[in-house]
Short mmCIF file of C-alpha atoms in Angstrom, two decimals:
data_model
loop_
_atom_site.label_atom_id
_atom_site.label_comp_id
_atom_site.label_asym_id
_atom_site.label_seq_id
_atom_site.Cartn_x
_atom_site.Cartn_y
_atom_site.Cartn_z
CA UNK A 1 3.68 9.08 -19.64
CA UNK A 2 3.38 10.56 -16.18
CA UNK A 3 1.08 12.52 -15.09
CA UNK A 4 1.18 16.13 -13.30
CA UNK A 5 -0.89 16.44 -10.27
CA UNK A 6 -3.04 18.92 -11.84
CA UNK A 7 -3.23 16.90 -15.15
CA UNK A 8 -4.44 13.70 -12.84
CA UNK A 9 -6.66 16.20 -11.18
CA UNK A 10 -8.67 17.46 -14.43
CA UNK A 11 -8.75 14.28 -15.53
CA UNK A 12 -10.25 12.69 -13.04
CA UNK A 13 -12.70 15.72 -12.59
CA UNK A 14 -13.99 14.57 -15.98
CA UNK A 15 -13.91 11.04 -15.44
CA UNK A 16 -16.44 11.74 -12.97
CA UNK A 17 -18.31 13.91 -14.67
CA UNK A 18 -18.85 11.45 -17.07
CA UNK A 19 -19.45 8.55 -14.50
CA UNK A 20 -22.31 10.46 -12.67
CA UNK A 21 -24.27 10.64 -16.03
CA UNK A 22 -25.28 6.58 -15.46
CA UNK A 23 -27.87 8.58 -13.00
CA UNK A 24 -28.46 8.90 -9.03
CA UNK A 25 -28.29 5.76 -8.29
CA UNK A 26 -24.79 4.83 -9.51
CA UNK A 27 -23.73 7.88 -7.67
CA UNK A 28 -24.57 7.48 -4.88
CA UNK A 29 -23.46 3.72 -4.69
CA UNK A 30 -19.57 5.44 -5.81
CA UNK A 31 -19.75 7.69 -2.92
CA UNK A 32 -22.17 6.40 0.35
CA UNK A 33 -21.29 2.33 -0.31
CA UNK A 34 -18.60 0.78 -2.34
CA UNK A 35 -15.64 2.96 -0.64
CA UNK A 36 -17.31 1.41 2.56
CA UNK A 37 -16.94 -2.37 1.33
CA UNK A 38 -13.54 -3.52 2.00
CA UNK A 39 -12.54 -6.49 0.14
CA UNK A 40 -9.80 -8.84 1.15
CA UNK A 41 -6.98 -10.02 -1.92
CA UNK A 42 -5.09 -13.46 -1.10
CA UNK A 43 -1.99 -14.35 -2.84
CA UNK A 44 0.02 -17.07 -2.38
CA UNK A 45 4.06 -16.79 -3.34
CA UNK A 46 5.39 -19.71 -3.50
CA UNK A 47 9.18 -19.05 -4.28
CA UNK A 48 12.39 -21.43 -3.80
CA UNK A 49 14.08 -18.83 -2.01
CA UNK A 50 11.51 -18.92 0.81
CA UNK A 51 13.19 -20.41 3.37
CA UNK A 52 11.83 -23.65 4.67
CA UNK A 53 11.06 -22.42 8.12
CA UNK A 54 8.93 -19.49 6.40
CA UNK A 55 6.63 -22.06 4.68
CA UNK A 56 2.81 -20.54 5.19
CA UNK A 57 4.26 -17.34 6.54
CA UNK A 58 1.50 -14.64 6.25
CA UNK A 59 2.21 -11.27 5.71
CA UNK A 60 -0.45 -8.48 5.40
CA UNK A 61 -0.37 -5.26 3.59
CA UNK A 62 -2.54 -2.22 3.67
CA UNK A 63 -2.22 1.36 2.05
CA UNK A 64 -3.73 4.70 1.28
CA UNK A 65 -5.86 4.75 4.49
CA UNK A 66 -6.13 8.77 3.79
CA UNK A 67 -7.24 9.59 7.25
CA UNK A 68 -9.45 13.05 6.91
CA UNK A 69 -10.90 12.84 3.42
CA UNK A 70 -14.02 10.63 3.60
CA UNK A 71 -12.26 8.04 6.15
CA UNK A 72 -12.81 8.23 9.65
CA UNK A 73 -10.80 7.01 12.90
CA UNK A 74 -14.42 4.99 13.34
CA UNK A 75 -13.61 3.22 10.20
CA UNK A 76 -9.69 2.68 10.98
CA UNK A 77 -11.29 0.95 13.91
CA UNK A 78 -12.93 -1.43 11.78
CA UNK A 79 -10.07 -1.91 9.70
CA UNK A 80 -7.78 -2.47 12.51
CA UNK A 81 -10.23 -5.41 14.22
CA UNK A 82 -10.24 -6.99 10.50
CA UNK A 83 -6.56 -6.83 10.13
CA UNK A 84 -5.77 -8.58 13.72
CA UNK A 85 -8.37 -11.19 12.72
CA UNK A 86 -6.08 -12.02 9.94
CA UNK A 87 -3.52 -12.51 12.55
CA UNK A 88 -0.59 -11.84 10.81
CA UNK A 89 2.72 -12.61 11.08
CA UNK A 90 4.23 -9.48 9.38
CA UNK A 91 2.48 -6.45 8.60
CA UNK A 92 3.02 -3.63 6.22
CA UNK A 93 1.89 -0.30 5.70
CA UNK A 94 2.91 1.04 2.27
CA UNK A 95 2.09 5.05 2.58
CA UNK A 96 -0.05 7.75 2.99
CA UNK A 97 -1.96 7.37 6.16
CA UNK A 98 -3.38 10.75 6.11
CA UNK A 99 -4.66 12.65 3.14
CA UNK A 100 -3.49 16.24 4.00
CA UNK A 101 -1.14 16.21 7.27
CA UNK A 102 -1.44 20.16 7.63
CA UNK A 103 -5.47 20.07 8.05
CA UNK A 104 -5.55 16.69 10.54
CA UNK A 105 -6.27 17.16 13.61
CA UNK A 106 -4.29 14.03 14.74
CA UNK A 107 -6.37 12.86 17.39
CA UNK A 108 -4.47 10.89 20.14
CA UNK A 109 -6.91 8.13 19.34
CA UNK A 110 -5.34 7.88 15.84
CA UNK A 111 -2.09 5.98 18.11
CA UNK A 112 -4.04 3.84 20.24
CA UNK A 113 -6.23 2.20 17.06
CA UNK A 114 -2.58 1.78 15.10
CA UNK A 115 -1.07 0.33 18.45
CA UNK A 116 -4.07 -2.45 18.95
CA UNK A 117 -1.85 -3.81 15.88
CA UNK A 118 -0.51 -7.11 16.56
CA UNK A 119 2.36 -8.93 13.92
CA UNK A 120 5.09 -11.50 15.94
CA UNK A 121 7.78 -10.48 13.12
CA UNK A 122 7.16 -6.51 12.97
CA UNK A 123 4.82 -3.95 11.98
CA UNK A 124 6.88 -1.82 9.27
CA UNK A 125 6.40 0.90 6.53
CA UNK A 126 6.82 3.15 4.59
CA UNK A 127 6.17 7.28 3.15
CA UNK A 128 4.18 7.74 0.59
CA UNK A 129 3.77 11.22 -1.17
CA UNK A 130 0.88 12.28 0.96
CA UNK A 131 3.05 11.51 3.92
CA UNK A 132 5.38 13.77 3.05
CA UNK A 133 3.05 16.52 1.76
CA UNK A 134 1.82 19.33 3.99
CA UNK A 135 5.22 19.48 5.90
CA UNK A 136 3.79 16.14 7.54
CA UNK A 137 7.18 14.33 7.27
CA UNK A 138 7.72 14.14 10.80
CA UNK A 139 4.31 14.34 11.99
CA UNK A 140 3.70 11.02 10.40
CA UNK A 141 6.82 9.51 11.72
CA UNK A 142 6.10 10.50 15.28
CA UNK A 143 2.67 8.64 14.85
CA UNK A 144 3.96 5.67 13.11
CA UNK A 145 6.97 5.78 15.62
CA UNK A 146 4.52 5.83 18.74
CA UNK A 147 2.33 3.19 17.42
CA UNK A 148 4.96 0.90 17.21
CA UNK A 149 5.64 0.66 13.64
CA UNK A 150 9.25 0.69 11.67
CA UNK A 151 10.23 2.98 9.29
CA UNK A 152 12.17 1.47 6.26
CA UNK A 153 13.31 4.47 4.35
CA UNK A 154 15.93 3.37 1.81
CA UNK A 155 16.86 0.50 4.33
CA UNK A 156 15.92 -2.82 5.13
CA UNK A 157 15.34 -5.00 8.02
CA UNK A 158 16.11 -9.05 8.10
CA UNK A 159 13.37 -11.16 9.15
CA UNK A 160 13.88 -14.11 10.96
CA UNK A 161 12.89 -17.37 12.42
CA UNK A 162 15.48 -19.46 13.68
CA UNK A 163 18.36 -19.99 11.03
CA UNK A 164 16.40 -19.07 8.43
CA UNK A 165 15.66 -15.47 7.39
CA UNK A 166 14.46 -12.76 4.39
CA UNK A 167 15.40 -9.73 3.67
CA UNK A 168 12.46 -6.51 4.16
CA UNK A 169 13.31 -3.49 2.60
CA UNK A 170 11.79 -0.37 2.22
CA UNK A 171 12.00 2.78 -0.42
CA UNK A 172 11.31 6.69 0.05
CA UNK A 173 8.61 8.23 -1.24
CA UNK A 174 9.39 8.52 -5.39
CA UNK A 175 7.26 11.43 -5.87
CA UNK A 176 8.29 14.03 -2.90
CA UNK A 177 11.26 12.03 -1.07
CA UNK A 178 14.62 11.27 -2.07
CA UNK A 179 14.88 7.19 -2.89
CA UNK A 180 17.56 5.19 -3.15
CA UNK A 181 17.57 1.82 -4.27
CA UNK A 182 20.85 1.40 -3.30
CA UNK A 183 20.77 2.52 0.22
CA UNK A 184 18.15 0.69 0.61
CA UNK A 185 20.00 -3.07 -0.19
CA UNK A 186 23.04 -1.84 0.84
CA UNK A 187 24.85 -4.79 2.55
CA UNK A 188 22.02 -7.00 2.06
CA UNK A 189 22.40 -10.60 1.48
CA UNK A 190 21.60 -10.89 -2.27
CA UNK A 191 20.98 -14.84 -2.03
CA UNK A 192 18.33 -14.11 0.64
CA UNK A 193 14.60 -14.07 -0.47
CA UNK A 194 13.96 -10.02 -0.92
CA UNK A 195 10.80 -8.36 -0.20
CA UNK A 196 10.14 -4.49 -1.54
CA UNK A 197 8.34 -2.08 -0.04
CA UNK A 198 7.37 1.25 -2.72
CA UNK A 199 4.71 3.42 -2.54
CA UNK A 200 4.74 3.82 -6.35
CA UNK A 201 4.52 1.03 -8.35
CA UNK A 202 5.82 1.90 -12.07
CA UNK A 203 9.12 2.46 -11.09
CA UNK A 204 9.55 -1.62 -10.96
CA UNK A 205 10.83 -1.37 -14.00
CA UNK A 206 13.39 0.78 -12.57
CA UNK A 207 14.47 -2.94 -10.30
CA UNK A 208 14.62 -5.39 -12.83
CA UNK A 209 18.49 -5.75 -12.46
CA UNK A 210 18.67 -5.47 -8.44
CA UNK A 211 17.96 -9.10 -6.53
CA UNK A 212 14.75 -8.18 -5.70
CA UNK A 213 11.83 -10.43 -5.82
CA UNK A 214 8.55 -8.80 -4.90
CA UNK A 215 7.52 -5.53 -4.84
CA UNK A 216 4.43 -4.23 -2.88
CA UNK A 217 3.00 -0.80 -3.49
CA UNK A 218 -0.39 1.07 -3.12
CA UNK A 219 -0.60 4.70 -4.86
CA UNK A 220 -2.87 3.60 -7.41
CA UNK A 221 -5.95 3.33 -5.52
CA UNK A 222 -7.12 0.94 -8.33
CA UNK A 223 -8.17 3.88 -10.30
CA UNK A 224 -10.99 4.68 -7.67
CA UNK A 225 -13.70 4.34 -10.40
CA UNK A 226 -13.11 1.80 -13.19
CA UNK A 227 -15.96 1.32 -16.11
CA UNK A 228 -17.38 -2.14 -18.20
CA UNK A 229 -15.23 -2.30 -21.24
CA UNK A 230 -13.01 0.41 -20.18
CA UNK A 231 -11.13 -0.41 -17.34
CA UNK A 232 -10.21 2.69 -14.43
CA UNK A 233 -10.48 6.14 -15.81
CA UNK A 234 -7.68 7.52 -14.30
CA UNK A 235 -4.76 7.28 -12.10
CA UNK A 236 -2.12 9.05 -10.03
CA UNK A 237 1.62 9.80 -11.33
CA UNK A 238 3.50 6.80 -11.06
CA UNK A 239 0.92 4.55 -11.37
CA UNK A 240 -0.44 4.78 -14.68
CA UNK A 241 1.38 1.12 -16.07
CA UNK A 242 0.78 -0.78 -13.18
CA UNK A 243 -2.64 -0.28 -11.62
CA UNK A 244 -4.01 -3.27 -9.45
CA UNK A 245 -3.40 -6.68 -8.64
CA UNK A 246 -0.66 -8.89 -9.97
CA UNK A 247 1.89 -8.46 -12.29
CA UNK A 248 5.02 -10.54 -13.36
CA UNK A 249 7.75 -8.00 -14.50
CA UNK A 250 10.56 -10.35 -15.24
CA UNK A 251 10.98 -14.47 -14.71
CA UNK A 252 12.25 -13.52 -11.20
CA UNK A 253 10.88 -10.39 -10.08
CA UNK A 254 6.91 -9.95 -9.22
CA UNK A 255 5.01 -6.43 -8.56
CA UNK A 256 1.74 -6.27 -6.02
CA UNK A 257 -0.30 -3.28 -6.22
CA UNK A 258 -3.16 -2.77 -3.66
CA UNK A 259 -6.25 -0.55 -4.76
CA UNK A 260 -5.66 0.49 -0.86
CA UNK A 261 -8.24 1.61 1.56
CA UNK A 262 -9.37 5.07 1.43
CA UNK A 263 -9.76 7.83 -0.95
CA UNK A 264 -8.40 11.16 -2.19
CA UNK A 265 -9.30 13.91 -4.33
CA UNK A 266 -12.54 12.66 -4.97
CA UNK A 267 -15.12 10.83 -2.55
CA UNK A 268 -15.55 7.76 -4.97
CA UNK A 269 -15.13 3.91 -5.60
CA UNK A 270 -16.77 2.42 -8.61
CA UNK A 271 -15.94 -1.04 -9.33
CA UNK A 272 -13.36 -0.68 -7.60
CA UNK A 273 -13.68 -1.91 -4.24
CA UNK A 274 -10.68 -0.96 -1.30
CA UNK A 275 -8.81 -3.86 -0.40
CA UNK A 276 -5.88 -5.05 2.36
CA UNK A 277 -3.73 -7.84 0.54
CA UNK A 278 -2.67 -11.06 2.46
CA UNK A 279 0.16 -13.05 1.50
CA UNK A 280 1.04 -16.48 2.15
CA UNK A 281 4.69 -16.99 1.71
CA UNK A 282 5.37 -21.35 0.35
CA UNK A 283 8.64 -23.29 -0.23
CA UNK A 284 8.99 -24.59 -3.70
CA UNK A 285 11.28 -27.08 -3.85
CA UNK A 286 13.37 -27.11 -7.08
#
């Protein structure tokens, strides 16, 4: 069942209220330290459609930075001299970069820290619901646009090296765009390895019939606070099946959901650290 907004608000309202009774302490680890501790998820997708000339390709994704509620351009700056550390060779940014677009003040600094990011094979990505939100649809894409970044919205890109290549494609926001799974592989090679970009991660089920084989997606935010025993308290619309990490949806087809980097709504992480995911594409020979 999917959530309203104001259902996922109210219930994460009480969520917390419950959390905060484990006392002071616990509180104020959720709010002044864990969302502060970014963690860093490796996978390694090892695939026989992976071309040979893609073997230990590394592709990084990040999400949800939520610029203006509890995340700073100070700690962007952080995140963007950890990300070029990885130095990746593709990156991807899978929605909502700023938490309300018609409150941020869109510094002019916000473009230079996105620009000191460096991927060979493309820096691309996508809207997610906050993105579009606010009337900040085109706000967004003139930042995105000026810091060098590619928008995939119901369209994909081929990435190549040499001969070989994969196919990148990217979906509209489910929640407050108009996606189309079908724009987006339209004319796509359907023997080439395939690489999804949604902000939203339950509709995978929705793909289980395209030629598709991974989907990355944020949204989730891991739950923000997650409990021994119990597992995250809540989550947004859209991401109540799939939450965080890994999950195999059919024999061929494999969803990655990031717990993503900032906040919303509420100023916590419990247990529930944020995270950029790296990926390390492998040949499997068959």
């Amino acid at each position: 069942m999917n959530l309203t907004r104001r259902q996922f608000i109210k219930r994460m309202t009480a969520g917390i209220a419950g959390f905060v009774g484990i006392g002071a302490l616990g509180y104020s680890y959720a709010w002044y330290i864990e969302p502060r501790l970014l963690s860093r998820q490796t996978y390694v997708i090892e695939h026989p459609k992976v071309p040979r000339a893609f073997h230990n390709f590394k592709i990084l994704q990040f999400s949800d930075t939520h610029l203006g509620f509890h995340y700073d351009l100070e700690q962007l700056e952080k995140l963007v001299r950890k990300i070029n550390e990885e130095k990746p060779d593709l990156l991807l940014f899978t929605g909502d970069l700023v938490d309300e677009p018609q409150t941020y003040p869109f510094s002019p600094r916000l473009v230079d820290e996105l620009k000191k990011l460096h991927a060979p094979n493309g820096k691309y990505w996508i809207y997610g619901n906050h993105d579009h939100g606010g009337y900040g649809t085109e706000k967004i894409q003139q930042v995105m646009d000026s810091s060098g970044f590619q928008l995939l919205q119901n369209e994909h890109r081929t990435i190549k090296n040499g001969d070989s290549s994969f196919t990148l494609a990217g979906l509209d926001d489910v929640m407050l765009g108009k996606p189309d799974i079908a724009g987006a592989l339209y004319g796509a090679d359907e023997e080439l390895f395939t690489l999804l970009m949604v902000h939203e991660p339950d509709v995978a089920d929705r793909f289980t019939d395209k030629a598709v084989d991974i989907q990355l997606s944020g949204h989730s935010h891991g739950g923000q606070v997650q409990l021994p025993l119990i597992g995250h308290l809540v989550t947004p619309p859209y991401a109540d099946k799939y939450v965080e990490g890994h999950y195999s949806i059919t024999e061929t087809f494999d969803l990655y959901v990031s717990r993503g980097i900032g906040t919303t709504r509420l100023p916590y992480r419990f247990l529930c650290r944020p995270e950029y995911s790296v990926f390390q594409l492998k040949h499997k020979d068959i």
